mmCIF file of C-alpha atoms in Angstrom:
data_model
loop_
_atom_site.group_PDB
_atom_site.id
_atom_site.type_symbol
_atom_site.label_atom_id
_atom_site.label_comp_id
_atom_site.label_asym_id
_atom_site.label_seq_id
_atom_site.Cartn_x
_atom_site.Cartn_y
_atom_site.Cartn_z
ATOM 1 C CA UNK A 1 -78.999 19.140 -33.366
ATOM 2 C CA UNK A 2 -80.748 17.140 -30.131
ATOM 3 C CA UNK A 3 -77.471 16.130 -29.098
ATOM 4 C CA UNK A 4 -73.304 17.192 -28.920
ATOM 5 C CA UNK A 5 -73.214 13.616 -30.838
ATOM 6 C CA UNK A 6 -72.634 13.347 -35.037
ATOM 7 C CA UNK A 7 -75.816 14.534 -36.576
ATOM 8 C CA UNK A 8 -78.294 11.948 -37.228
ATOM 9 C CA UNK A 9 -81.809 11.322 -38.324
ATOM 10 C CA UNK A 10 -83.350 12.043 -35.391
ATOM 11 C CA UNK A 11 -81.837 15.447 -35.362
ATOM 12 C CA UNK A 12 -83.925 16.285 -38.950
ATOM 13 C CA UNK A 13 -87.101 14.133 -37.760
ATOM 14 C CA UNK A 14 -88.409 16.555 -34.992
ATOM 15 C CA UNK A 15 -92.190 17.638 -34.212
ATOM 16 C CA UNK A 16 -92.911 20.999 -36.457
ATOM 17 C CA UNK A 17 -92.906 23.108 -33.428
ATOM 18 C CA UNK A 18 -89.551 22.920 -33.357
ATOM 19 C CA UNK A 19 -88.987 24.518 -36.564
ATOM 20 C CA UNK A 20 -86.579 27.654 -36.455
ATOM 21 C CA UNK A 21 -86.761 28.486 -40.290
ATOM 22 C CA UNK A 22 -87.897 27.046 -43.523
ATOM 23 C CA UNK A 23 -88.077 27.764 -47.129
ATOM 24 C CA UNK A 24 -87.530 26.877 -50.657
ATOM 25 C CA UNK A 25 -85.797 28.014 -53.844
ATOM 26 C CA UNK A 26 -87.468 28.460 -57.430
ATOM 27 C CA UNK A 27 -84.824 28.362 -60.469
ATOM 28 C CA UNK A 28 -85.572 29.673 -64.006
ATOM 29 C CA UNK A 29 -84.856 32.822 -65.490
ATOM 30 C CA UNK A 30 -84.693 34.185 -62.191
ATOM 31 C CA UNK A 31 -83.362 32.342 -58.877
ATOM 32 C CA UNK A 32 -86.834 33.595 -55.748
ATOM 33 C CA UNK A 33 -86.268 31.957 -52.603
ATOM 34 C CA UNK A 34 -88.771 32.350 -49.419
ATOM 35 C CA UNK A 35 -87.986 32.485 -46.141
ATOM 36 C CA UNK A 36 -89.763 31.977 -42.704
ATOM 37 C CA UNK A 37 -88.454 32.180 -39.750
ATOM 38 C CA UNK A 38 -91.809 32.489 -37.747
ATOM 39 C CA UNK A 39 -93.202 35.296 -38.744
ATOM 40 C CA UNK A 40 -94.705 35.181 -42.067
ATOM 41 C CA UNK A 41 -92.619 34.276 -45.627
ATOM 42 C CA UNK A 42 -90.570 36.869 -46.771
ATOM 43 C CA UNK A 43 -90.055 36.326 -50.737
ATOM 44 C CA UNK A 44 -86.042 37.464 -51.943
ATOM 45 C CA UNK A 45 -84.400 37.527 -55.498
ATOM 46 C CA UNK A 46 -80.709 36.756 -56.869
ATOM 47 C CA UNK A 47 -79.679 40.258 -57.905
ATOM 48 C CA UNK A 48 -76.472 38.351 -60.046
ATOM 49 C CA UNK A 49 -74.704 41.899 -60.071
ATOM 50 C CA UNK A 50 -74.994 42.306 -56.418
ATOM 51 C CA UNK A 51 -74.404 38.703 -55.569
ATOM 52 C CA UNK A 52 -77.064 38.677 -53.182
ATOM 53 C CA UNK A 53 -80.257 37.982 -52.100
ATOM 54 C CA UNK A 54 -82.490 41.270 -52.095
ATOM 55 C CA UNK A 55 -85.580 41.077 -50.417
ATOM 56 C CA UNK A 56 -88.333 41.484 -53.280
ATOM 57 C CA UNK A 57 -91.857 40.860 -51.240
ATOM 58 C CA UNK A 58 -92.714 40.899 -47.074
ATOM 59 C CA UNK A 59 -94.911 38.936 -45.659
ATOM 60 C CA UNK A 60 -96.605 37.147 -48.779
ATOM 61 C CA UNK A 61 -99.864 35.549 -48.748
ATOM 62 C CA UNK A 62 -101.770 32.466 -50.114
ATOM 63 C CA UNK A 63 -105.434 34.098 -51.672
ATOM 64 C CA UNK A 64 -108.014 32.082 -50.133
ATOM 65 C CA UNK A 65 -109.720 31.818 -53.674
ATOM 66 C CA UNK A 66 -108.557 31.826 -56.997
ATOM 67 C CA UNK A 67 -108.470 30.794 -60.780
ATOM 68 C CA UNK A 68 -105.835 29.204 -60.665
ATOM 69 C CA UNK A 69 -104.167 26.274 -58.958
ATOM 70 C CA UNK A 70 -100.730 24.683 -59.237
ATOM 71 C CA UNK A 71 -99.553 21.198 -58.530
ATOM 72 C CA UNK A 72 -96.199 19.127 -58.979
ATOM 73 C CA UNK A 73 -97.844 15.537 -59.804
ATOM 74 C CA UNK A 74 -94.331 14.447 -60.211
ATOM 75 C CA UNK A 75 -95.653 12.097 -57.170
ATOM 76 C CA UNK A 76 -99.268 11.697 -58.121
ATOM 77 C CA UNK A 77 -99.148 8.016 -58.131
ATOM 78 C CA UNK A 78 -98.451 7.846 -54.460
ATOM 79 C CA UNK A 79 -101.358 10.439 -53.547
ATOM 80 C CA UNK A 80 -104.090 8.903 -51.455
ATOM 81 C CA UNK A 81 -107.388 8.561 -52.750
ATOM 82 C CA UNK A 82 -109.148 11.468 -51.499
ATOM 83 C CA UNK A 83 -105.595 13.721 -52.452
ATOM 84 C CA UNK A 84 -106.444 12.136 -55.978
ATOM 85 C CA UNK A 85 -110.076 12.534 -56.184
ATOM 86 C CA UNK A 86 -109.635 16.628 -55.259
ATOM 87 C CA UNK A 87 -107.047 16.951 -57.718
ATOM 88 C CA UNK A 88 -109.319 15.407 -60.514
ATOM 89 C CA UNK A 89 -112.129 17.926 -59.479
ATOM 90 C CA UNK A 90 -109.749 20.801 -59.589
ATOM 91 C CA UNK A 91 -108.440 19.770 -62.939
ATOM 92 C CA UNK A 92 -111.647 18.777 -64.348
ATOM 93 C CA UNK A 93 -114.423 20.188 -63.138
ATOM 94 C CA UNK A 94 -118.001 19.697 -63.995
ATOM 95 C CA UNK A 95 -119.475 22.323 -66.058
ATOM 96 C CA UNK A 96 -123.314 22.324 -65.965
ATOM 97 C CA UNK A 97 -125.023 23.069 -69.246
ATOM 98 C CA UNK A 98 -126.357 26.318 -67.773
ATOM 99 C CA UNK A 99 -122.882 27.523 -66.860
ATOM 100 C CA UNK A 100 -121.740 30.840 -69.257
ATOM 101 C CA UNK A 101 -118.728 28.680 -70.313
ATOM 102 C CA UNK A 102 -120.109 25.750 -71.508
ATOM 103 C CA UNK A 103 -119.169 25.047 -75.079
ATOM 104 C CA UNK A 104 -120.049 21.462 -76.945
ATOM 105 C CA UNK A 105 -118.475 20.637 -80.116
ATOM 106 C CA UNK A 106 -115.102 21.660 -81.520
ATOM 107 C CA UNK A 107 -113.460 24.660 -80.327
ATOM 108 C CA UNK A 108 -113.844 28.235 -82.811
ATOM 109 C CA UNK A 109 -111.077 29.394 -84.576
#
């Protein structure tokens, strides 16, 4: 809180140096949640027979490159145009005829 007062909007709405800790939480068939509090994300898991939180990975790291990307598009309708244009790539990119993938026709069996 800014203030001793009720806690407000302008108590969540602060610059992001201000930030003491945050995280998220992924549910499926396991419950991960990672942490920062400043100094790097720290992955942990629900142990259910424990109860608790155990601390699974330190420090994690995005790869600069990969194969792979993921994206919620739950929102993609309100993405700018440039956030929509670099999606698109990403999803679709152009394959020159030369590349070592580059199939035409229907897929073998």
């Amino acid at each position: 809180q800014t203030t001793e007062d009720e806690p407000s909007e302008k108590d969540a709405l602060q610059p992001g140096r201000n930030i003491v800790a945050a995280g998220y939480a992924l549910y499926g068939s396991a419950t991960l949640v990672a942490l920062s509090t400043g100094q790097g994300v720290d992955l942990f898991m629900l142990d259910p027979a424990l109860g608790e939180f155990v601390l699974v990975e330190k420090d994690v790291k995005i790869k600069k490159k990969g194969k792979i990307y993921s994206l919620n598009e739950g929102y993609a309708k309100y993405f700018d145009a440039a956030t929509t244009e670099y999606v698109q790539k990403k999803k679709f990119p152009e394959v020159s005829e030369a590349s070592p993938g580059h199939r035409q026709g229907a897929c073998c069996h």
